[in-house]
PDB file of C-alpha atoms and ligand atoms in Angstrom:
ATOM      1  CA  MET A   1     238.236 119.832  61.255  1.00  0.00           C
ATOM      2  CA  LEU A   2     239.718 116.396  62.182  1.00  0.00           C
ATOM      3  CA  PRO A   3     242.616 114.848  60.897  1.00  0.00           C
ATOM      4  CA  VAL A   4     241.922 111.657  59.135  1.00  0.00           C
ATOM      5  CA  ASN A   5     244.607 109.319  58.403  1.00  0.00           C
ATOM      6  CA  GLU A   6     242.779 106.610  56.664  1.00  0.00           C
ATOM      7  CA  PHE A   7     238.838 104.983  55.349  1.00  0.00           C
ATOM      8  CA  PHE A   8     238.481 101.326  55.030  1.00  0.00           C
ATOM      9  CA  GLU A   9     235.743  99.333  54.993  1.00  0.00           C
ATOM     10  CA  THR A  10     236.425  95.582  56.151  1.00  0.00           C
ATOM     11  CA  ILE A  11     234.273  93.438  59.105  1.00  0.00           C
ATOM     12  CA  GLN A  12     234.697  94.173  62.877  1.00  0.00           C
ATOM     13  CA  GLY A  13     236.183  91.630  63.789  1.00  0.00           C
ATOM     14  CA  GLU A  14     236.539  92.213  67.811  1.00  0.00           C
ATOM     15  CA  ALA A  15     234.577  91.934  70.627  1.00  0.00           C
ATOM     16  CA  THR A  16     230.476  92.465  70.326  1.00  0.00           C
ATOM     17  CA  PHE A  17     230.245  93.952  67.090  1.00  0.00           C
ATOM     18  CA  THR A  18     232.178  90.950  65.566  1.00  0.00           C
ATOM     19  CA  GLY A  19     231.227  90.244  62.056  1.00  0.00           C
ATOM     20  CA  MET A  20     229.640  93.740  61.678  1.00  0.00           C
ATOM     21  CA  PRO A  21     230.444  95.019  58.009  1.00  0.00           C
ATOM     22  CA  SER A  22     231.978  98.025  59.154  1.00  0.00           C
ATOM     23  CA  THR A  23     233.668 101.677  57.532  1.00  0.00           C
ATOM     24  CA  PHE A  24     236.515 102.309  60.101  1.00  0.00           C
ATOM     25  CA  VAL A  25     238.032 105.833  59.929  1.00  0.00           C
ATOM     26  CA  ARG A  26     241.407 106.004  61.285  1.00  0.00           C
ATOM     27  CA  LEU A  27     242.431 109.610  62.979  1.00  0.00           C
ATOM     28  CA  GLN A  28     245.470 110.596  63.368  1.00  0.00           C
ATOM     29  CA  GLY A  29     247.595 111.241  66.569  1.00  0.00           C
ATOM     30  CA  CYS A  30     248.297 109.545  69.696  1.00  0.00           C
ATOM     31  CA  ASP A  31     250.305 109.926  72.410  1.00  0.00           C
ATOM     32  CA  VAL A  32     249.858 106.914  74.777  1.00  0.00           C
ATOM     33  CA  GLY A  33     253.362 105.240  73.653  1.00  0.00           C
ATOM     34  CA  CYS A  34     252.363 101.534  73.918  1.00  0.00           C
ATOM     35  CA  PRO A  35     255.803  99.401  72.821  1.00  0.00           C
ATOM     36  CA  TRP A  36     253.609  96.797  70.914  1.00  0.00           C
ATOM     37  CA  CYS A  37     251.233  99.305  68.756  1.00  0.00           C
ATOM     38  CA  ASP A  38     251.176  98.146  65.089  1.00  0.00           C
ATOM     39  CA  THR A  39     249.610 101.840  63.990  1.00  0.00           C
ATOM     40  CA  LYS A  40     252.919 103.920  65.306  1.00  0.00           C
ATOM     41  CA  TYR A  41     252.353 105.851  62.208  1.00  0.00           C
ATOM     42  CA  THR A  42     249.143 107.683  63.551  1.00  0.00           C
ATOM     43  CA  TRP A  43     251.247 109.056  66.491  1.00  0.00           C
ATOM     44  CA  GLN A  44     252.412 112.264  65.271  1.00  0.00           C
ATOM     45  CA  VAL A  45     250.138 114.608  63.742  1.00  0.00           C
ATOM     46  CA  ASN A  46     252.479 116.788  61.398  1.00  0.00           C
ATOM     47  CA  PRO A  47     251.104 119.005  59.238  1.00  0.00           C
ATOM     48  CA  THR A  48     253.992 118.438  57.070  1.00  0.00           C
ATOM     49  CA  TYR A  49     252.219 115.097  56.152  1.00  0.00           C
ATOM     50  CA  ILE A  50     248.514 116.687  55.426  1.00  0.00           C
ATOM     51  CA  ASP A  51     247.397 115.385  52.050  1.00  0.00           C
ATOM     52  CA  PRO A  52     243.560 116.281  50.209  1.00  0.00           C
ATOM     53  CA  LEU A  53     240.870 114.042  51.055  1.00  0.00           C
ATOM     54  CA  PRO A  54     240.870 112.864  47.624  1.00  0.00           C
ATOM     55  CA  ILE A  55     244.357 111.051  48.193  1.00  0.00           C
ATOM     56  CA  ILE A  56     243.599 109.814  51.364  1.00  0.00           C
ATOM     57  CA  LEU A  57     240.374 108.441  50.368  1.00  0.00           C
ATOM     58  CA  LYS A  58     242.288 106.666  47.834  1.00  0.00           C
ATOM     59  CA  LYS A  59     245.254 105.298  50.336  1.00  0.00           C
ATOM     60  CA  THR A  60     245.833 101.346  50.576  1.00  0.00           C
ATOM     61  CA  ALA A  61     249.273 101.963  52.419  1.00  0.00           C
ATOM     62  CA  ALA A  62     249.807 102.349  56.141  1.00  0.00           C
ATOM     63  CA  SER A  63     251.461 105.829  56.290  1.00  0.00           C
ATOM     64  CA  PRO A  64     251.779 109.307  58.222  1.00  0.00           C
ATOM     65  CA  THR A  65     249.604 110.946  56.046  1.00  0.00           C
ATOM     66  CA  PHE A  66     246.179 112.480  56.903  1.00  0.00           C
ATOM     67  CA  ALA A  67     243.904 114.825  55.930  1.00  0.00           C
ATOM     68  CA  SER A  68     242.135 117.357  57.793  1.00  0.00           C
ATOM     69  CA  VAL A  69     238.907 116.522  57.528  1.00  0.00           C
ATOM     70  CA  SER A  70     235.659 118.969  58.020  1.00  0.00           C
ATOM     71  CA  ILE A  71     232.763 117.365  60.032  1.00  0.00           C
ATOM     72  CA  ASP A  72     230.175 118.192  56.531  1.00  0.00           C
ATOM     73  CA  ASP A  73     232.581 116.265  54.677  1.00  0.00           C
ATOM     74  CA  LEU A  74     233.338 113.192  56.514  1.00  0.00           C
ATOM     75  CA  VAL A  75     229.482 113.019  56.726  1.00  0.00           C
ATOM     76  CA  ARG A  76     229.559 113.550  52.939  1.00  0.00           C
ATOM     77  CA  THR A  77     232.213 110.817  52.281  1.00  0.00           C
ATOM     78  CA  LEU A  78     230.937 108.107  54.869  1.00  0.00           C
ATOM     79  CA  SER A  79     227.342 108.263  52.935  1.00  0.00           C
ATOM     80  CA  ALA A  80     228.490 107.385  49.942  1.00  0.00           C
ATOM     81  CA  LEU A  81     230.247 103.694  51.453  1.00  0.00           C
ATOM     82  CA  GLN A  82     228.155 100.990  51.947  1.00  0.00           C
ATOM     83  CA  SER A  83     228.658  99.798  55.536  1.00  0.00           C
ATOM     84  CA  ARG A  84     226.844 101.257  57.899  1.00  0.00           C
ATOM     85  CA  HIS A  85     228.261 100.843  61.198  1.00  0.00           C
ATOM     86  CA  LEU A  86     230.818 103.789  61.656  1.00  0.00           C
ATOM     87  CA  VAL A  87     234.491 102.364  63.644  1.00  0.00           C
ATOM     88  CA  LEU A  88     236.502 105.569  64.996  1.00  0.00           C
ATOM     89  CA  THR A  89     239.525 104.214  65.800  1.00  0.00           C
ATOM     90  CA  GLY A  90     243.065 105.350  65.488  1.00  0.00           C
ATOM     91  CA  GLY A  91     245.583 106.699  67.182  1.00  0.00           C
ATOM     92  CA  GLU A  92     243.342 107.964  70.150  1.00  0.00           C
ATOM     93  CA  PRO A  93     240.634 108.962  68.579  1.00  0.00           C
ATOM     94  CA  CYS A  94     239.080 110.830  71.968  1.00  0.00           C
ATOM     95  CA  MET A  95     241.895 113.372  71.389  1.00  0.00           C
ATOM     96  CA  TYR A  96     239.030 114.968  69.312  1.00  0.00           C
ATOM     97  CA  ASP A  97     235.445 116.100  69.976  1.00  0.00           C
ATOM     98  CA  LEU A  98     233.337 113.375  68.483  1.00  0.00           C
ATOM     99  CA  THR A  99     230.447 114.121  69.321  1.00  0.00           C
ATOM    100  CA  GLU A 100     228.750 116.532  66.478  1.00  0.00           C
ATOM    101  CA  LEU A 101     230.064 113.266  63.948  1.00  0.00           C
ATOM    102  CA  SER A 102     228.557 110.725  65.935  1.00  0.00           C
ATOM    103  CA  GLY A 103     225.716 112.253  66.664  1.00  0.00           C
ATOM    104  CA  ARG A 104     225.176 113.219  62.546  1.00  0.00           C
ATOM    105  CA  MET A 105     226.044 109.532  62.096  1.00  0.00           C
ATOM    106  CA  ILE A 106     223.551 108.425  63.920  1.00  0.00           C
ATOM    107  CA  ALA A 107     220.977 110.571  63.004  1.00  0.00           C
ATOM    108  CA  GLU A 108     221.582 109.391  59.147  1.00  0.00           C
ATOM    109  CA  GLY A 109     221.056 105.620  59.981  1.00  0.00           C
ATOM    110  CA  TRP A 110     224.469 104.776  61.522  1.00  0.00           C
ATOM    111  CA  THR A 111     225.597 102.729  64.261  1.00  0.00           C
ATOM    112  CA  VAL A 112     228.559 104.633  65.774  1.00  0.00           C
ATOM    113  CA  GLN A 113     231.391 103.239  67.590  1.00  0.00           C
ATOM    114  CA  VAL A 114     234.960 104.433  68.864  1.00  0.00           C
ATOM    115  CA  GLU A 115     237.842 102.677  70.325  1.00  0.00           C
ATOM    116  CA  THR A 116     239.716 103.982  72.939  1.00  0.00           C
ATOM    117  CA  SER A 117     242.573 103.584  75.626  1.00  0.00           C
ATOM    118  CA  GLY A 118     240.714 105.563  77.918  1.00  0.00           C
ATOM    119  CA  THR A 119     243.213 107.866  78.511  1.00  0.00           C
ATOM    120  CA  GLU A 120     241.287 111.148  77.318  1.00  0.00           C
ATOM    121  CA  PRO A 121     238.322 112.599  78.053  1.00  0.00           C
ATOM    122  CA  ILE A 122     234.816 110.714  75.985  1.00  0.00           C
ATOM    123  CA  ARG A 123     232.991 113.778  74.103  1.00  0.00           C
ATOM    124  CA  ILE A 124     230.745 111.612  71.994  1.00  0.00           C
ATOM    125  CA  ASP A 125     227.030 111.577  71.058  1.00  0.00           C
ATOM    126  CA  PRO A 126     225.271 109.696  74.378  1.00  0.00           C
ATOM    127  CA  ARG A 127     224.167 107.042  71.792  1.00  0.00           C
ATOM    128  CA  ALA A 128     227.044 105.518  70.468  1.00  0.00           C
ATOM    129  CA  TRP A 129     229.129 102.325  71.449  1.00  0.00           C
ATOM    130  CA  VAL A 130     232.062 103.404  73.251  1.00  0.00           C
ATOM    131  CA  THR A 131     234.701 100.656  73.616  1.00  0.00           C
ATOM    132  CA  VAL A 132     237.552 100.791  75.894  1.00  0.00           C
ATOM    133  CA  SER A 133     240.880  98.820  75.652  1.00  0.00           C
ATOM    134  CA  PRO A 134     242.510 100.383  78.677  1.00  0.00           C
ATOM    135  CA  LYS A 135     246.128 101.335  78.216  1.00  0.00           C
ATOM    136  CA  ILE A 136     247.981 101.405  81.331  1.00  0.00           C
ATOM    137  CA  ASN A 137     251.531 102.553  82.603  1.00  0.00           C
ATOM    138  CA  MET A 138     252.805 102.977  78.968  1.00  0.00           C
ATOM    139  CA  PRO A 139     255.597 105.204  78.486  1.00  0.00           C
ATOM    140  CA  GLY A 140     253.924 108.221  77.258  1.00  0.00           C
ATOM    141  CA  GLY A 141     252.999 108.703  80.948  1.00  0.00           C
ATOM    142  CA  LYS A 142     249.061 108.905  80.514  1.00  0.00           C
ATOM    143  CA  ILE A 143     246.743 108.465  83.049  1.00  0.00           C
ATOM    144  CA  PHE A 144     244.045 105.630  82.607  1.00  0.00           C
ATOM    145  CA  ARG A 145     240.144 107.754  83.555  1.00  0.00           C
ATOM    146  CA  GLY A 146     237.694 106.071  85.650  1.00  0.00           C
ATOM    147  CA  ASP A 147     234.648 108.189  83.844  1.00  0.00           C
ATOM    148  CA  ALA A 148     235.889 106.165  80.681  1.00  0.00           C
ATOM    149  CA  TRP A 149     235.467 102.840  82.516  1.00  0.00           C
ATOM    150  CA  LYS A 150     232.120 104.188  83.820  1.00  0.00           C
ATOM    151  CA  ARG A 151     231.136 104.968  79.879  1.00  0.00           C
ATOM    152  CA  ALA A 152     232.486 101.906  78.298  1.00  0.00           C
ATOM    153  CA  ASN A 153     229.674  98.956  76.615  1.00  0.00           C
ATOM    154  CA  GLU A 154     232.742  96.988  76.996  1.00  0.00           C
ATOM    155  CA  ILE A 155     235.926  96.755  77.875  1.00  0.00           C
ATOM    156  CA  LYS A 156     238.790  94.943  75.812  1.00  0.00           C
ATOM    157  CA  MET A 157     241.904  94.002  77.754  1.00  0.00           C
ATOM    158  CA  PRO A 158     245.126  93.489  75.883  1.00  0.00           C
ATOM    159  CA  ILE A 159     246.196  90.369  77.591  1.00  0.00           C
ATOM    160  CA  GLY A 160     249.875  88.980  77.222  1.00  0.00           C
ATOM    161  CA  LYS A 161     251.252  87.794  81.165  1.00  0.00           C
ATOM    162  CA  PRO A 162     249.801  87.356  84.338  1.00  0.00           C
ATOM    163  CA  ALA A 163     249.785  90.901  85.523  1.00  0.00           C
ATOM    164  CA  ASP A 164     247.579  92.564  82.856  1.00  0.00           C
ATOM    165  CA  VAL A 165     245.284  89.852  84.477  1.00  0.00           C
ATOM    166  CA  GLU A 166     245.961  91.458  87.771  1.00  0.00           C
ATOM    167  CA  THR A 167     245.374  94.903  86.186  1.00  0.00           C
ATOM    168  CA  LEU A 168     242.163  94.191  85.472  1.00  0.00           C
ATOM    169  CA  LEU A 169     241.426  92.809  88.360  1.00  0.00           C
ATOM    170  CA  GLY A 170     242.698  96.050  89.806  1.00  0.00           C
ATOM    171  CA  LEU A 171     240.496  97.976  87.820  1.00  0.00           C
ATOM    172  CA  ILE A 172     237.456  96.097  88.580  1.00  0.00           C
ATOM    173  CA  ARG A 173     237.739  96.485  92.049  1.00  0.00           C
ATOM    174  CA  SER A 174     238.412 100.113  91.545  1.00  0.00           C
ATOM    175  CA  HIS A 175     235.900 101.001  89.104  1.00  0.00           C
ATOM    176  CA  GLY A 176     233.042  98.329  89.003  1.00  0.00           C
ATOM    177  CA  PRO A 177     232.225  95.685  86.649  1.00  0.00           C
ATOM    178  CA  GLY A 178     231.643  95.354  83.146  1.00  0.00           C
ATOM    179  CA  LEU A 179     231.488  93.958  80.075  1.00  0.00           C
ATOM    180  CA  ILE A 180     235.431  92.207  79.517  1.00  0.00           C
ATOM    181  CA  TRP A 181     236.669  91.081  76.832  1.00  0.00           C
ATOM    182  CA  LEU A 182     240.200  89.605  76.661  1.00  0.00           C
ATOM    183  CA  GLN A 183     242.661  90.474  74.096  1.00  0.00           C
ATOM    184  CA  PRO A 184     244.877  87.874  73.956  1.00  0.00           C
ATOM    185  CA  LEU A 185     248.198  90.385  73.032  1.00  0.00           C
ATOM    186  CA  SER A 186     249.970  89.338  69.394  1.00  0.00           C
ATOM    187  CA  MET A 187     247.471  86.599  68.816  1.00  0.00           C
ATOM    188  CA  SER A 188     250.304  84.527  70.518  1.00  0.00           C
ATOM    189  CA  LYS A 189     249.604  80.694  71.397  1.00  0.00           C
ATOM    190  CA  LYS A 190     251.018  82.052  75.034  1.00  0.00           C
ATOM    191  CA  ALA A 191     248.907  84.959  75.245  1.00  0.00           C
ATOM    192  CA  THR A 192     245.960  82.957  74.335  1.00  0.00           C
ATOM    193  CA  ALA A 193     246.535  80.163  76.413  1.00  0.00           C
ATOM    194  CA  LEU A 194     246.332  82.417  79.884  1.00  0.00           C
ATOM    195  CA  CYS A 195     243.201  84.332  78.147  1.00  0.00           C
ATOM    196  CA  VAL A 196     241.574  80.910  78.135  1.00  0.00           C
ATOM    197  CA  GLU A 197     242.099  80.204  81.284  1.00  0.00           C
ATOM    198  CA  VAL A 198     241.058  83.692  83.208  1.00  0.00           C
ATOM    199  CA  ALA A 199     237.956  83.796  81.159  1.00  0.00           C
ATOM    200  CA  ARG A 200     236.954  80.441  82.751  1.00  0.00           C
ATOM    201  CA  GLN A 201     238.044  81.644  86.085  1.00  0.00           C
ATOM    202  CA  TYR A 202     236.263  84.400  85.681  1.00  0.00           C
ATOM    203  CA  GLY A 203     233.642  84.724  83.096  1.00  0.00           C
ATOM    204  CA  TRP A 204     235.066  86.429  80.563  1.00  0.00           C
ATOM    205  CA  ARG A 205     234.916  86.393  76.989  1.00  0.00           C
ATOM    206  CA  ILE A 206     237.762  86.461  74.528  1.00  0.00           C
ATOM    207  CA  SER A 207     238.032  88.639  71.575  1.00  0.00           C
ATOM    208  CA  ALA A 208     239.382  86.700  68.619  1.00  0.00           C
ATOM    209  CA  GLN A 209     240.331  89.005  65.876  1.00  0.00           C
ATOM    210  CA  VAL A 210     237.964  87.541  63.279  1.00  0.00           C
ATOM    211  CA  HIS A 211     239.253  89.534  60.485  1.00  0.00           C
ATOM    212  CA  LYS A 212     242.768  87.943  60.243  1.00  0.00           C
ATOM    213  CA  PHE A 213     241.143  84.802  60.032  1.00  0.00           C
ATOM    214  CA  LEU A 214     239.255  85.811  57.518  1.00  0.00           C
ATOM    215  CA  ASP A 215     242.599  87.669  56.274  1.00  0.00           C
ATOM    216  CA  LEU A 216     240.892  90.931  56.247  1.00  0.00           C
ATOM    217  CA  ARG A 217     242.761  93.782  57.560  1.00  0.00           C
TER     218      ARG A 217
HETATM  219  S1  SF4 B   1     246.658 103.580  72.474  1.00  0.00           S
HETATM  220 FE1  SF4 B   1     246.631 102.943  70.763  1.00  0.00          FE
HETATM  221  S2  SF4 B   1     247.205 104.448  68.908  1.00  0.00           S
HETATM  222 FE2  SF4 B   1     248.287 104.958  71.001  1.00  0.00          FE
HETATM  223  S3  SF4 B   1     249.726 103.774  71.119  1.00  0.00           S
HETATM  224 FE3  SF4 B   1     248.447 102.712  72.593  1.00  0.00          FE
HETATM  225  S4  SF4 B   1     247.711 101.172  70.723  1.00  0.00           S
HETATM  226 FE4  SF4 B   1     249.053 102.613  69.820  1.00  0.00          FE
END
């Protein structure tokens, strides 16, 4: 069973799969504690907030409610949707073993992507695309995992200040090179200018949250 906060179809707006029509499944639960987190309602897995799957499927507003869904029901539910690129997000989806769900969706002809902070073991089908957005020294005290960096198909690094660039350079020194995307924190002008500067300097790329320009979620 997986705790699903919401399903929604949109355009993937970030990093390698930018522009891809996608079905997002947001899982409930995260103990990383990023201060700027825009999905704080996913942090607690509180059984008093469990709702039936049909209610969660119709959900349109952010809230801590979730459905506890079997893999069979998830596969069945997803198969009725149009966008056949599945993005598993959260919360922190890697709190859960995603191997069976991802393997079955790939067998159905889907592509599967997970977005993770790199603080949990990544249990997912080897054919799935793994996006690691490293969260370092966050209030939750979770340790960033070197094996997450090694498994990552891409790194999407939130950048708000020069110290974040230093953190990224330290990760590269410790764990090796990767496909690096810079994510300007809150898309602020200051963060964006910094990202442009260091992208030029190091040959990295900028992930511009295209869905926001398209007025999509
Ligand atoms: S890892 Fe993601 S969901 Fe968890 S606190 Fe940080 S931004 Fe929020």
